[in-house]
Amino acid sequence: MKIDKLFRPEHMLAGLSARTKRELLTTLCTRAAEELQLDPNMLLSRLLAREALGSTGTGGGIAMPHASLTEINAPFILLASLTQPVDFEAIDDLPVDIVCLFFNPPEKNTEKLTCLAAISRQLRNPAVQQMIRKARSQDELYAAAIYREAE
């Protein structure tokens, strides 16, 4: 799956500020709810239920909170860079400053795994991480998110 087909420029949040994991997830759910025309508390509830199974902090300062939503027909992704890292109970115990929120329809689980794998590969790239962390605008964050090294 091509990374530029997953990320959308209008779904980039550069320089987001949050003090806690819950505050961060609440902010992301509020933004997603506006776009999806859904209740932000319902979105937050679904994410927190998933987080209760184990943190989606994948290590290296990155988190990929995700949940299935019967209320949507296609995957929804928000990418955020944070001004200050927050504790996300990540697998390496490091705080998180890059967050990719992912909602998917439950009947598309194979697509979900393909999307999460593609996003994870992209976000593990040190050049991409550096660009994301330096991004100060929506456009810079989008350019970083879809960055492809010369092959």
Short mmCIF file of C-alpha atoms in Angstrom, two decimals:
data_model
loop_
_atom_site.label_atom_id
_atom_site.label_comp_id
_atom_site.label_asym_id
_atom_site.label_seq_id
_atom_site.Cartn_x
_atom_site.Cartn_y
_atom_site.Cartn_z
CA MET A 1 0.00 0.00 0.00
CA LYS A 2 1.39 3.39 -0.99
CA ILE A 3 1.83 5.74 1.91
CA ASP A 4 0.63 8.78 -0.05
CA LYS A 5 -2.74 7.03 -0.47
CA LEU A 6 -3.14 6.73 3.31
CA PHE A 7 -2.26 10.19 4.55
CA ARG A 8 -4.24 13.29 3.63
CA PRO A 9 -2.89 16.85 3.97
CA GLU A 10 -5.94 18.02 5.90
CA HIS A 11 -5.41 15.27 8.49
CA MET A 12 -2.05 16.54 9.69
CA LEU A 13 -1.70 18.17 13.11
CA ALA A 14 1.73 19.78 13.55
CA GLY A 15 2.80 21.08 16.94
CA LEU A 16 -0.01 19.57 19.00
CA SER A 17 0.23 20.18 22.74
CA ALA A 18 -0.92 17.74 25.43
CA ARG A 19 0.21 17.00 28.97
CA THR A 20 -1.08 13.43 29.28
CA LYS A 21 -1.97 10.43 27.15
CA ARG A 22 -5.67 10.92 27.90
CA GLU A 23 -5.53 14.62 26.99
CA LEU A 24 -3.76 13.72 23.75
CA LEU A 25 -6.30 11.05 22.83
CA THR A 26 -9.16 13.41 23.73
CA THR A 27 -7.75 16.11 21.42
CA LEU A 28 -7.29 13.63 18.57
CA CYS A 29 -10.81 12.23 19.04
CA THR A 30 -12.30 15.73 19.05
CA ARG A 31 -10.60 16.46 15.72
CA ALA A 32 -11.60 13.09 14.25
CA ALA A 33 -15.19 13.50 15.46
CA GLU A 34 -15.50 16.80 13.58
CA GLU A 35 -14.45 15.14 10.35
CA LEU A 36 -16.40 11.90 10.85
CA GLN A 37 -19.45 13.61 12.35
CA LEU A 38 -19.40 11.26 15.32
CA ASP A 39 -19.45 11.69 19.09
CA PRO A 40 -15.90 12.40 20.35
CA ASN A 41 -16.64 10.63 23.65
CA MET A 42 -17.60 7.46 21.78
CA LEU A 43 -14.34 7.63 19.79
CA LEU A 44 -12.36 8.16 22.98
CA SER A 45 -14.14 5.26 24.66
CA ARG A 46 -13.20 2.93 21.79
CA LEU A 47 -9.56 4.04 21.89
CA LEU A 48 -9.34 3.68 25.66
CA ALA A 49 -10.85 0.19 25.43
CA ARG A 50 -8.14 -0.74 22.92
CA GLU A 51 -5.43 0.86 25.08
CA ALA A 52 -6.64 -1.21 28.04
CA LEU A 53 -5.53 -4.31 26.11
CA GLY A 54 -2.01 -2.90 25.84
CA SER A 55 -0.42 0.37 24.88
CA THR A 56 -0.23 1.25 21.20
CA GLY A 57 3.01 3.09 21.93
CA THR A 58 5.25 1.17 19.54
CA GLY A 59 8.57 2.56 20.76
CA GLY A 60 11.00 5.19 19.61
CA GLY A 61 8.63 8.02 20.50
CA ILE A 62 5.81 6.75 18.27
CA ALA A 63 2.25 5.69 19.08
CA MET A 64 -0.40 4.29 16.78
CA PRO A 65 -3.69 4.35 18.72
CA HIS A 66 -6.37 2.54 16.74
CA ALA A 67 -9.86 1.10 16.99
CA SER A 68 -12.59 -0.35 14.82
CA LEU A 69 -15.72 1.70 14.18
CA THR A 70 -18.87 0.24 12.68
CA GLU A 71 -19.93 3.84 12.02
CA ILE A 72 -17.41 4.38 9.20
CA ASN A 73 -16.97 2.88 5.73
CA ALA A 74 -13.30 3.64 5.09
CA PRO A 75 -10.13 4.00 7.16
CA PHE A 76 -9.57 7.35 8.85
CA ILE A 77 -6.07 8.51 9.79
CA LEU A 78 -4.74 11.56 11.65
CA LEU A 79 -1.01 12.17 12.06
CA ALA A 80 0.18 14.48 14.83
CA SER A 81 3.54 15.77 15.98
CA LEU A 82 3.71 16.98 19.57
CA THR A 83 5.51 20.03 20.93
CA GLN A 84 6.52 18.02 24.02
CA PRO A 85 6.57 14.23 24.39
CA VAL A 86 3.97 12.61 26.67
CA ASP A 87 4.07 9.37 28.62
CA PHE A 88 2.12 6.83 26.55
CA GLU A 89 3.09 3.67 28.44
CA ALA A 90 5.00 2.64 25.30
CA ILE A 91 6.71 -0.73 25.06
CA ASP A 92 10.13 0.90 25.51
CA ASP A 93 8.89 3.25 28.29
CA LEU A 94 9.95 6.28 26.23
CA PRO A 95 7.56 9.23 25.88
CA VAL A 96 5.77 9.76 22.58
CA ASP A 97 5.94 12.78 20.27
CA ILE A 98 4.65 11.27 16.99
CA VAL A 99 1.11 9.90 17.01
CA CYS A 100 -0.86 8.30 14.22
CA LEU A 101 -4.55 7.83 15.02
CA PHE A 102 -6.23 5.12 12.97
CA PHE A 103 -9.90 4.16 12.82
CA ASN A 104 -11.15 1.42 10.52
CA PRO A 105 -14.39 -0.36 9.70
CA PRO A 106 -14.35 -3.79 11.41
CA GLU A 107 -15.20 -5.71 8.24
CA LYS A 108 -11.93 -4.53 6.67
CA ASN A 109 -9.47 -6.15 9.10
CA THR A 110 -7.09 -7.29 6.36
CA GLU A 111 -6.95 -3.73 5.04
CA LYS A 112 -6.41 -2.51 8.60
CA LEU A 113 -3.34 -4.71 9.04
CA THR A 114 -1.95 -3.65 5.66
CA CYS A 115 -2.46 0.04 6.52
CA LEU A 116 -0.95 -0.26 9.99
CA ALA A 117 2.07 -2.12 8.59
CA ALA A 118 2.64 0.52 5.90
CA ILE A 119 2.32 3.37 8.40
CA SER A 120 4.59 1.63 10.89
CA ARG A 121 7.27 1.07 8.23
CA GLN A 122 7.09 4.72 7.21
CA LEU A 123 7.24 6.05 10.77
CA ARG A 124 10.20 3.81 11.67
CA ASN A 125 12.31 5.48 8.97
CA PRO A 126 14.80 7.75 10.82
CA ALA A 127 14.69 10.38 8.05
CA VAL A 128 10.88 10.52 8.24
CA GLN A 129 10.97 10.76 12.03
CA GLN A 130 13.43 13.64 11.88
CA MET A 131 11.32 15.50 9.31
CA ILE A 132 8.13 14.96 11.32
CA ARG A 133 9.77 16.23 14.48
CA LYS A 134 10.98 19.36 12.66
CA ALA A 135 7.65 20.03 10.90
CA ARG A 136 6.03 23.29 11.97
CA SER A 137 3.06 23.33 9.62
CA GLN A 138 0.44 21.03 8.18
CA ASP A 139 2.20 21.11 4.81
CA GLU A 140 5.61 20.26 6.30
CA LEU A 141 4.10 17.41 8.30
CA TYR A 142 2.38 16.01 5.22
CA ALA A 143 5.59 16.23 3.18
CA ALA A 144 7.40 14.35 5.95
CA ALA A 145 4.65 11.72 6.22
CA ILE A 146 4.81 10.81 2.54
CA TYR A 147 8.57 11.22 2.14
CA ARG A 148 10.22 8.56 -0.02
CA GLU A 149 13.97 8.24 -0.20
CA ALA A 150 15.49 8.02 -3.67
CA GLU A 151 15.58 4.42 -4.77
#
